[in-house]
Tab-separated table of C-alpha atoms in Angstrom:
chain	number	residue	atom	x	y	z
A	15	MET	CA	-43.940	-28.834	11.854
A	16	ASN	CA	-43.479	-25.664	9.828
A	17	ASN	CA	-44.412	-24.314	6.218
A	18	GLU	CA	-41.356	-25.402	5.061
A	19	ASP	CA	-41.237	-29.088	6.577
A	20	GLU	CA	-44.587	-29.414	5.159
A	21	PHE	CA	-43.680	-28.400	1.736
A	22	TYR	CA	-40.361	-30.774	1.820
A	23	ASP	CA	-42.967	-33.720	2.909
A	24	ALA	CA	-45.410	-33.169	0.281
A	25	VAL	CA	-43.020	-33.246	-2.454
A	26	THR	CA	-40.628	-36.120	-1.597
A	27	GLY	CA	-42.647	-38.313	0.435
A	28	LEU	CA	-40.359	-38.221	3.500
A	29	ASP	CA	-41.546	-36.784	7.309
A	30	SER	CA	-39.086	-34.328	7.760
A	31	ASP	CA	-37.279	-36.030	10.456
A	32	GLU	CA	-36.063	-38.559	8.270
A	33	SER	CA	-32.380	-38.945	7.055
A	34	CYS	CA	-32.263	-37.941	3.458
A	35	GLU	CA	-28.083	-37.778	4.014
A	36	GLY	CA	-26.027	-38.007	1.213
A	37	THR	CA	-27.795	-36.045	-1.443
A	38	SER	CA	-26.372	-32.750	-1.074
A	39	GLU	CA	-28.701	-29.083	-1.416
A	40	ALA	CA	-27.921	-28.759	-5.488
A	41	SER	CA	-29.986	-32.617	-6.085
A	42	PHE	CA	-32.683	-31.652	-3.835
A	43	LYS	CA	-33.432	-28.134	-5.911
A	44	ASP	CA	-33.073	-29.439	-9.376
A	45	ALA	CA	-34.972	-32.314	-8.850
A	46	VAL	CA	-38.563	-31.018	-6.825
A	47	VAL	CA	-41.138	-30.755	-9.290
A	48	TYR	CA	-43.274	-28.217	-9.309
A	49	GLY	CA	-46.323	-28.727	-7.454
A	50	GLY	CA	-46.625	-25.028	-6.542
A	51	ALA	CA	-43.986	-22.579	-7.640
A	52	GLN	CA	-40.664	-23.360	-5.802
A	53	LYS	CA	-38.939	-20.834	-3.017
A	54	ASN	CA	-38.308	-17.258	-4.803
A	55	ASN	CA	-38.728	-18.839	-8.058
A	56	GLY	CA	-41.482	-16.501	-8.667
A	57	ALA	CA	-44.241	-17.012	-11.187
A	58	VAL	CA	-43.570	-20.669	-13.347
A	59	PRO	CA	-45.030	-20.859	-16.524
A	60	GLN	CA	-47.466	-23.998	-17.371
A	61	ASN	CA	-45.716	-27.359	-16.687
A	62	GLY	CA	-43.639	-25.733	-13.978
A	63	ILE	CA	-41.180	-24.759	-17.165
A	64	LYS	CA	-38.914	-22.272	-15.860
A	65	LYS	CA	-35.843	-22.418	-18.532
A	66	HIS	CA	-33.265	-24.973	-19.699
A	67	ARG	CA	-30.139	-25.450	-17.766
A	68	SER	CA	-27.095	-25.552	-20.178
A	69	SER	CA	-24.743	-27.742	-19.070
A	70	LEU	CA	-23.994	-29.942	-16.162
A	71	PRO	CA	-23.609	-28.632	-12.607
A	72	ALA	CA	-19.658	-30.335	-12.560
A	73	PRO	CA	-17.067	-31.820	-15.347
A	74	MET	CA	-16.184	-35.125	-16.290
A	75	PHE	CA	-13.518	-36.510	-15.434
A	76	SER	CA	-10.398	-38.763	-17.090
A	77	ARG	CA	-10.973	-42.198	-16.374
A	78	ASN	CA	-7.449	-43.239	-17.400
A	79	ASP	CA	-5.861	-43.318	-14.295
A	80	PHE	CA	-8.345	-46.009	-13.822
A	81	SER	CA	-7.765	-50.087	-14.415
A	82	VAL	CA	-10.905	-52.192	-15.121
A	83	TRP	CA	-8.603	-54.912	-15.010
A	84	SER	CA	-7.504	-54.284	-11.096
A	85	ILE	CA	-10.829	-55.165	-10.492
A	86	LEU	CA	-11.922	-57.903	-13.091
A	87	LYS	CA	-8.839	-60.431	-12.197
A	88	LYS	CA	-10.273	-60.532	-8.673
A	89	CYS	CA	-13.792	-61.868	-10.043
A	90	ILE	CA	-12.349	-64.654	-12.510
A	91	GLY	CA	-15.180	-66.971	-12.117
A	92	LEU	CA	-18.155	-64.989	-10.957
A	93	GLU	CA	-21.280	-63.882	-12.194
A	94	LEU	CA	-21.442	-60.485	-13.829
A	95	SER	CA	-24.267	-59.216	-11.978
A	96	LYS	CA	-21.606	-60.168	-8.562
A	97	ILE	CA	-18.846	-57.691	-9.939
A	98	THR	CA	-18.732	-54.573	-7.670
A	99	MET	CA	-17.463	-51.879	-9.852
A	100	PRO	CA	-15.603	-48.303	-8.576
A	101	ILE	CA	-18.512	-44.608	-8.928
A	102	VAL	CA	-15.504	-43.940	-11.773
A	103	PHE	CA	-16.854	-45.764	-14.607
A	104	ASN	CA	-20.431	-44.458	-14.215
A	105	GLU	CA	-21.803	-41.622	-15.855
A	106	PRO	CA	-23.939	-39.182	-13.915
A	107	LEU	CA	-27.166	-41.064	-14.496
A	108	SER	CA	-29.116	-43.279	-13.570
A	109	PHE	CA	-30.590	-46.272	-16.630
A	110	LEU	CA	-34.042	-44.470	-15.795
A	111	GLN	CA	-32.986	-41.154	-17.241
A	112	ARG	CA	-30.728	-43.023	-20.101
A	113	ILE	CA	-34.332	-44.447	-21.568
A	114	SER	CA	-35.859	-40.648	-21.972
A	115	GLU	CA	-32.674	-40.053	-24.730
A	116	TYR	CA	-34.861	-41.812	-26.887
A	117	MET	CA	-36.728	-38.884	-27.173
A	118	GLU	CA	-34.077	-36.840	-28.585
A	119	HIS	CA	-35.686	-37.205	-32.161
A	120	THR	CA	-39.127	-37.121	-31.121
A	121	TYR	CA	-40.353	-34.908	-33.844
A	122	LEU	CA	-39.654	-38.459	-36.320
A	123	ILE	CA	-42.525	-39.423	-34.373
A	124	GLN	CA	-44.717	-36.078	-35.095
A	125	LYS	CA	-44.321	-36.459	-38.604
A	126	ALA	CA	-45.205	-39.860	-39.076
A	127	CYS	CA	-48.640	-38.835	-37.451
A	128	SER	CA	-49.178	-36.036	-40.003
A	129	GLN	CA	-48.808	-38.585	-42.981
A	130	SER	CA	-51.145	-40.308	-45.127
A	131	ASP	CA	-49.174	-43.076	-46.429
A	132	THR	CA	-48.835	-46.356	-44.351
A	133	ILE	CA	-45.084	-46.973	-46.371
A	134	GLU	CA	-44.031	-43.285	-45.163
A	135	ARG	CA	-45.320	-44.310	-41.619
A	136	MET	CA	-42.869	-47.065	-42.002
A	137	GLN	CA	-40.177	-45.185	-43.092
A	138	THR	CA	-40.267	-42.442	-40.224
A	139	VAL	CA	-41.319	-44.924	-37.223
A	140	ALA	CA	-37.791	-46.918	-39.073
A	141	ALA	CA	-35.333	-43.700	-39.072
A	142	PHE	CA	-36.878	-43.344	-35.675
A	143	ALA	CA	-36.405	-47.209	-34.455
A	144	VAL	CA	-32.490	-46.035	-35.425
A	145	SER	CA	-32.173	-42.648	-33.920
A	146	ALA	CA	-33.544	-44.176	-30.604
A	147	VAL	CA	-30.370	-45.329	-29.974
A	148	ALA	CA	-27.885	-43.149	-32.063
A	149	SER	CA	-27.437	-41.729	-28.416
A	150	GLN	CA	-25.178	-45.045	-27.448
A	151	TRP	CA	-22.727	-43.615	-30.168
A	152	ASP	CA	-19.219	-43.112	-28.144
A	153	ARG	CA	-20.843	-43.355	-24.505
A	154	THR	CA	-18.360	-45.776	-22.554
A	155	GLY	CA	-19.621	-44.830	-18.788
A	156	LYS	CA	-22.418	-46.921	-17.184
A	157	PRO	CA	-25.208	-45.792	-16.280
A	158	PHE	CA	-26.375	-46.587	-12.706
A	159	ASN	CA	-28.482	-49.266	-11.252
A	160	PRO	CA	-31.603	-48.049	-10.495
A	161	LEU	CA	-33.611	-48.864	-6.948
A	162	LEU	CA	-36.606	-51.376	-6.793
A	163	GLY	CA	-39.492	-49.228	-7.633
A	164	GLU	CA	-37.543	-45.834	-8.450
A	165	THR	CA	-38.960	-43.933	-11.298
A	166	TYR	CA	-37.769	-40.802	-13.058
A	167	GLU	CA	-40.102	-38.177	-14.568
A	168	LEU	CA	-39.586	-35.360	-17.399
A	169	THR	CA	-42.086	-32.869	-19.329
A	170	ARG	CA	-41.221	-31.555	-22.767
A	171	ASP	CA	-43.895	-28.847	-23.936
A	172	ASP	CA	-41.329	-27.202	-26.326
A	173	GLN	CA	-41.076	-31.523	-27.473
A	174	GLY	CA	-44.627	-32.332	-26.898
A	175	PHE	CA	-44.174	-34.990	-24.469
A	176	ARG	CA	-44.133	-36.158	-21.163
A	177	LEU	CA	-42.091	-39.383	-19.777
A	178	ILE	CA	-42.735	-41.740	-16.687
A	179	SER	CA	-40.104	-45.065	-16.131
A	180	GLU	CA	-39.748	-47.283	-13.543
A	181	GLN	CA	-37.665	-49.847	-11.891
A	182	VAL	CA	-40.565	-52.943	-12.090
A	183	SER	CA	-38.020	-55.610	-11.228
A	184	HIS	CA	-34.659	-56.117	-9.513
A	185	HIS	CA	-33.633	-59.901	-10.359
A	186	PRO	CA	-33.285	-59.730	-12.774
A	187	PRO	CA	-33.125	-56.026	-13.626
A	188	ILE	CA	-36.292	-54.701	-15.579
A	189	SER	CA	-37.053	-51.219	-16.552
A	190	ALA	CA	-40.224	-50.357	-17.789
A	191	PHE	CA	-41.095	-46.371	-19.396
A	192	HIS	CA	-43.715	-44.977	-20.704
A	193	THR	CA	-44.638	-41.436	-22.951
A	194	GLU	CA	-47.264	-39.876	-24.093
A	195	SER	CA	-47.964	-36.659	-26.547
A	196	LEU	CA	-49.447	-33.681	-24.750
A	197	THR	CA	-51.337	-32.943	-27.718
A	198	GLY	CA	-52.636	-37.061	-27.346
A	199	ASP	CA	-51.250	-38.044	-30.731
A	200	PHE	CA	-49.143	-40.929	-29.431
A	201	VAL	CA	-47.872	-43.117	-26.825
A	202	PHE	CA	-44.469	-45.105	-26.738
A	203	HIS	CA	-43.482	-47.310	-23.984
A	204	GLY	CA	-41.934	-50.505	-23.353
A	205	SER	CA	-39.794	-52.259	-20.947
A	206	ILE	CA	-35.552	-53.275	-21.175
A	207	TYR	CA	-34.509	-56.192	-19.524
A	208	PRO	CA	-30.250	-55.473	-20.141
A	209	LYS	CA	-29.008	-58.676	-20.180
A	210	LEU	CA	-24.604	-58.337	-20.163
A	211	LYS	CA	-22.155	-60.687	-21.246
A	212	PHE	CA	-18.441	-61.151	-20.545
A	213	TRP	CA	-16.399	-61.731	-23.233
A	214	GLY	CA	-12.969	-60.922	-21.625
A	215	LYS	CA	-11.923	-57.424	-23.902
A	216	SER	CA	-15.781	-56.988	-24.398
A	217	VAL	CA	-18.882	-56.259	-22.334
A	218	GLU	CA	-21.978	-57.211	-24.774
A	219	ALA	CA	-25.756	-56.268	-23.325
A	220	GLU	CA	-28.689	-57.563	-25.313
A	221	PRO	CA	-31.472	-55.618	-24.782
A	222	LYS	CA	-34.447	-57.958	-23.996
A	223	GLY	CA	-37.708	-56.216	-23.915
A	224	THR	CA	-40.544	-54.959	-26.504
A	225	ILE	CA	-40.965	-51.380	-27.547
A	226	THR	CA	-44.264	-50.016	-29.036
A	227	LEU	CA	-45.032	-47.167	-30.559
A	228	GLU	CA	-48.883	-46.517	-31.317
A	229	LEU	CA	-50.346	-43.670	-33.518
A	230	TYR	CA	-54.066	-42.695	-32.593
A	231	LYS	CA	-54.927	-41.022	-35.394
A	232	HIS	CA	-54.026	-44.252	-37.835
A	233	LYS	CA	-55.489	-46.384	-35.415
A	234	GLU	CA	-51.707	-48.212	-35.746
A	235	ALA	CA	-49.524	-50.380	-33.443
A	236	TYR	CA	-45.770	-50.608	-34.181
A	237	THR	CA	-43.432	-52.684	-32.000
A	238	TRP	CA	-39.645	-53.978	-32.182
A	239	THR	CA	-36.519	-55.031	-30.364
A	240	ASN	CA	-33.649	-53.011	-29.935
A	241	PRO	CA	-30.003	-54.182	-31.517
A	242	PHE	CA	-26.868	-55.923	-29.516
A	243	CYS	CA	-24.429	-53.414	-27.786
A	244	CYS	CA	-20.754	-53.938	-27.001
A	245	VAL	CA	-18.073	-52.135	-25.371
A	246	HIS	CA	-14.856	-53.330	-26.516
A	247	ASN	CA	-11.085	-52.623	-24.807
A	248	ILE	CA	-12.765	-52.831	-21.127
A	249	ILE	CA	-9.417	-54.065	-20.130
A	250	LEU	CA	-6.920	-52.821	-21.882
A	251	GLY	CA	-7.277	-49.906	-25.060
A	252	LYS	CA	-9.262	-47.431	-25.713
A	253	LEU	CA	-13.097	-47.996	-24.964
A	254	TRP	CA	-15.142	-48.230	-28.394
A	255	ILE	CA	-18.973	-49.438	-28.969
A	256	GLU	CA	-21.081	-51.005	-31.997
A	257	GLN	CA	-24.025	-51.898	-32.182
A	258	TYR	CA	-25.227	-55.390	-34.222
A	259	GLY	CA	-28.392	-57.529	-35.013
A	260	THR	CA	-31.584	-57.554	-36.646
A	261	VAL	CA	-34.302	-55.133	-35.905
A	262	GLU	CA	-37.570	-56.059	-36.634
A	263	ILE	CA	-40.172	-53.137	-36.804
A	264	VAL	CA	-44.138	-54.494	-37.492
A	265	ASN	CA	-47.011	-52.594	-37.607
A	266	HIS	CA	-49.675	-54.424	-36.591
A	267	SER	CA	-52.643	-52.695	-38.286
A	268	THR	CA	-51.296	-53.497	-41.843
A	269	GLY	CA	-49.079	-56.477	-42.032
A	270	GLU	CA	-46.078	-54.257	-43.015
A	271	LYS	CA	-42.577	-55.176	-41.523
A	272	CYS	CA	-39.435	-53.115	-42.270
A	273	VAL	CA	-36.680	-55.282	-41.457
A	274	LEU	CA	-32.952	-53.554	-40.683
A	275	ASN	CA	-29.679	-55.193	-40.472
A	276	PHE	CA	-27.196	-53.267	-37.579
A	277	LYS	CA	-23.854	-54.617	-39.315
A	278	PRO	CA	-21.061	-55.896	-37.225
A	279	CYS	CA	-17.461	-53.946	-38.007
A	280	GLY	CA	-16.132	-57.218	-39.301
A	281	MET	CA	-12.037	-57.655	-40.171
A	282	PHE	CA	-11.237	-54.607	-41.731
A	283	GLY	CA	-14.227	-52.493	-40.055
A	284	LYS	CA	-15.625	-51.797	-43.281
A	285	GLU	CA	-19.549	-52.242	-42.382
A	286	LEU	CA	-18.535	-50.001	-38.502
A	287	HIS	CA	-21.936	-48.614	-37.628
A	288	ARG	CA	-23.856	-49.274	-41.073
A	289	VAL	CA	-27.425	-50.141	-40.796
A	290	GLU	CA	-29.679	-51.229	-44.369
A	291	GLY	CA	-32.851	-52.460	-44.250
A	292	TYR	CA	-36.358	-52.455	-46.274
A	293	ILE	CA	-39.998	-52.165	-46.060
A	294	GLN	CA	-42.441	-55.035	-47.568
A	295	ASP	CA	-45.826	-55.154	-47.523
A	296	LYS	CA	-48.298	-57.710	-46.434
A	297	SER	CA	-47.892	-59.723	-49.597
A	298	LYS	CA	-44.123	-59.279	-49.092
A	299	LYS	CA	-43.320	-57.274	-51.911
A	300	LYS	CA	-40.055	-55.263	-50.923
A	301	ARG	CA	-41.214	-51.093	-51.042
A	302	CYS	CA	-37.956	-49.230	-50.398
A	303	VAL	CA	-34.849	-49.888	-49.127
A	304	ILE	CA	-33.352	-47.561	-45.944
A	305	TYR	CA	-29.422	-47.488	-45.318
A	306	GLY	CA	-27.135	-45.452	-43.677
A	307	LYS	CA	-25.306	-45.028	-40.355
A	308	TRP	CA	-26.682	-44.826	-36.569
A	309	THR	CA	-24.363	-42.671	-35.641
A	310	GLU	CA	-25.321	-40.038	-38.790
A	311	CYS	CA	-28.076	-40.481	-40.900
A	312	MET	CA	-30.611	-43.135	-42.377
A	313	TRP	CA	-31.717	-42.613	-46.092
A	314	SER	CA	-34.738	-44.379	-48.427
A	315	VAL	CA	-34.658	-45.668	-51.828
A	316	ASP	CA	-36.647	-47.425	-54.728
A	317	PRO	CA	-35.864	-50.964	-54.604
A	318	GLN	CA	-34.335	-51.537	-57.814
A	319	VAL	CA	-32.226	-48.125	-57.970
A	320	TYR	CA	-31.069	-49.974	-55.057
A	321	GLU	CA	-30.059	-53.390	-56.484
A	322	ALA	CA	-28.435	-51.533	-59.556
A	323	HIS	CA	-26.090	-49.358	-57.349
A	324	ARG	CA	-25.025	-52.765	-55.337
A	325	LYS	CA	-23.877	-54.111	-59.498
A	326	LEU	CA	-21.790	-51.584	-60.101
A	327	GLU	CA	-20.396	-51.078	-56.611
A	328	LYS	CA	-19.508	-54.704	-56.648
A	329	LYS	CA	-18.159	-54.621	-60.484
A	330	GLY	CA	-16.156	-51.750	-58.898
A	331	THR	CA	-14.543	-53.343	-56.286
A	332	ALA	CA	-13.235	-56.775	-58.169
A	333	ASP	CA	-11.993	-53.925	-60.522
A	334	THR	CA	-9.360	-52.370	-57.682
A	335	LYS	CA	-8.998	-55.718	-55.782
A	336	LYS	CA	-7.245	-57.118	-59.451
A	337	GLN	CA	-5.209	-53.704	-59.431
A	338	LYS	CA	-3.915	-53.356	-55.568
A	339	GLN	CA	-1.925	-56.450	-54.309
A	340	GLU	CA	-3.208	-56.856	-50.574
A	341	GLU	CA	-1.283	-56.589	-47.733
A	342	PRO	CA	-1.244	-58.699	-44.419
A	343	GLU	CA	-2.134	-56.515	-41.358
A	344	ALA	CA	-0.335	-56.878	-38.182
A	345	VAL	CA	-2.915	-58.401	-35.587
A	346	ASN	CA	-2.659	-56.712	-32.326
A	347	GLU	CA	-3.619	-59.682	-29.907
A	348	ASP	CA	-3.637	-57.515	-26.584
A	349	ALA	CA	-6.710	-54.359	-27.912
A	350	ASP	CA	-9.494	-54.731	-30.883
A	351	GLU	CA	-8.332	-51.656	-32.025
A	352	MET	CA	-11.408	-49.001	-33.221
A	353	PRO	CA	-12.017	-49.182	-37.437
A	354	GLU	CA	-11.306	-45.536	-38.755
A	355	VAL	CA	-14.671	-44.227	-39.196
A	356	GLN	CA	-15.360	-42.498	-42.022
A	357	GLU	CA	-18.568	-40.032	-41.589
A	358	THR	CA	-20.145	-39.834	-44.360
A	359	VAL	CA	-23.058	-42.181	-45.868
A	360	ALA	CA	-22.363	-42.502	-49.674
A	361	VAL	CA	-26.076	-41.445	-50.923
A	362	ILE	CA	-27.674	-43.312	-53.789
A	363	PRO	CA	-28.906	-41.136	-56.243
A	364	GLY	CA	-32.697	-41.164	-55.893
A	365	SER	CA	-32.304	-41.370	-52.452
A	366	THR	CA	-34.590	-39.184	-49.637
A	367	LEU	CA	-33.398	-38.099	-45.918
A	368	LEU	CA	-35.508	-40.136	-43.701
A	369	TRP	CA	-33.208	-38.513	-40.833
A	370	ARG	CA	-30.110	-37.261	-39.557
A	371	ILE	CA	-28.224	-37.483	-36.323
A	372	SER	CA	-28.963	-34.074	-33.696
A	373	SER	CA	-25.795	-32.697	-33.529
A	374	ARG	CA	-24.725	-32.805	-29.567
A	375	PRO	CA	-23.765	-29.842	-27.013
A	376	PRO	CA	-20.570	-28.007	-27.469
A	377	HIS	CA	-18.208	-29.566	-25.034
A	378	SER	CA	-19.748	-32.689	-25.806
A	379	ALA	CA	-16.978	-34.941	-24.373
A	380	GLU	CA	-16.745	-32.636	-20.633
A	381	VAL	CA	-20.201	-33.757	-20.296
A	382	HIS	CA	-20.126	-37.186	-20.735
A	383	THR	CA	-21.077	-37.079	-24.370
A	384	HIS	CA	-24.759	-35.943	-23.582
A	385	CYS	CA	-27.323	-36.019	-25.869
A	386	TYR	CA	-29.672	-32.712	-25.256
A	387	VAL	CA	-32.682	-34.443	-23.398
A	388	ASN	CA	-30.468	-34.975	-20.878
A	389	VAL	CA	-28.059	-31.946	-20.732
A	390	GLN	CA	-31.083	-28.929	-21.796
A	391	ARG	CA	-33.446	-30.679	-18.916
A	392	PRO	CA	-36.036	-28.318	-18.050
A	393	GLU	CA	-35.282	-26.944	-14.645
A	394	GLY	CA	-37.941	-27.817	-12.339
A	395	THR	CA	-40.086	-30.331	-14.782
A	396	ASP	CA	-38.541	-34.042	-13.622
A	397	THR	CA	-38.044	-35.579	-10.821
A	398	SER	CA	-36.272	-39.369	-9.836
A	399	THR	CA	-36.936	-40.772	-6.257
A	400	HIS	CA	-33.433	-41.638	-6.207
A	401	ASP	CA	-32.532	-37.938	-5.386
A	402	PHE	CA	-34.497	-38.425	-2.110
A	403	LYS	CA	-34.044	-41.545	-1.372
A	404	ARG	CA	-30.796	-43.073	-2.509
A	405	SER	CA	-27.785	-41.852	-0.867
A	406	GLU	CA	-24.526	-41.094	-2.106
A	407	ALA	CA	-22.623	-44.466	0.246
A	408	CYS	CA	-25.483	-46.611	-2.008
A	409	ARG	CA	-23.714	-44.949	-5.267
A	410	SER	CA	-20.359	-45.671	-3.989
A	411	ASN	CA	-20.247	-48.941	-5.721
A	412	GLU	CA	-22.365	-50.651	-8.797
A	413	ARG	CA	-22.742	-53.954	-9.593
A	414	VAL	CA	-22.060	-54.376	-13.120
């Protein structure tokens, strides 16, 4: 056994004569984590970060020539977990890698660590909870199902965190993750059990599992669960996504609570992507109102100012309805058309901006609408065990 074989065994955990068929050389090089310098790479800075890649290895292809219905019509009566889908409907990420996108707006956690007021910290944590699901916007591809025991590791010293995620259960499928600050300021961890339901024209995902954020400086722990996610028109029409449900963020140290309502789009789509909620102290007194869109931004305002604005808004709406005669809309029985999206949030005077979504990479549609966390991975600092142990044959068909 030569030195190259020894290095391969040390990194992969496999003997050099074990089959790694289906794993490309490019995948291997991209996944090798720095335990020493990669061959011919020269000196590598601390944490193994050499540089960030600027794009994915290959552009996205069109799914227009493929039909989900051609698959589903053969599976009527089967459980959704038993349906095998073609690889064309997947995006080139495992679910474990997708979890890392929770950290796209890590600066919000760092901001919360530096704030002295408990209500301000809750506002920032609430903004982070919303930002953690913002990467779902326009993401209609399905991530690959991880194998039991599969792991994914990522270190970003430019953003100040390291993350590891693992598939800890196969039936039911449960993914766990643990993220910690490189400076010891926080820990962010949890588990996710995405329970899927097929409703004919849509698929609903209920992300069961509790998420926890611990701020060591303030000795605080916050917990919450993610909202429901629904993908419409999986059989016919243009795919589109909405998130809805109530998210409760609890500060277990102070007793404060933030209740966020992710609103469903409704019949005319007026509430599409909207989020509204409030923060209450341990005596259940409302301290502030939070509003915005999970696809765009979140704002905070005083409860009295918010209620006054709502009264004026309702009065104006009532006057408009009296002057305008409503026309019945044609109903499309074949597809749930995505409502027209208003790109801006009407800001109430006196509001404070909590968070605005980061722009996506240029030509986002050509890279599966990935956010920067996965497009600009630091080369040589992350690895996933599936890059070595999972062949392309395993990925040719995926169960939902």
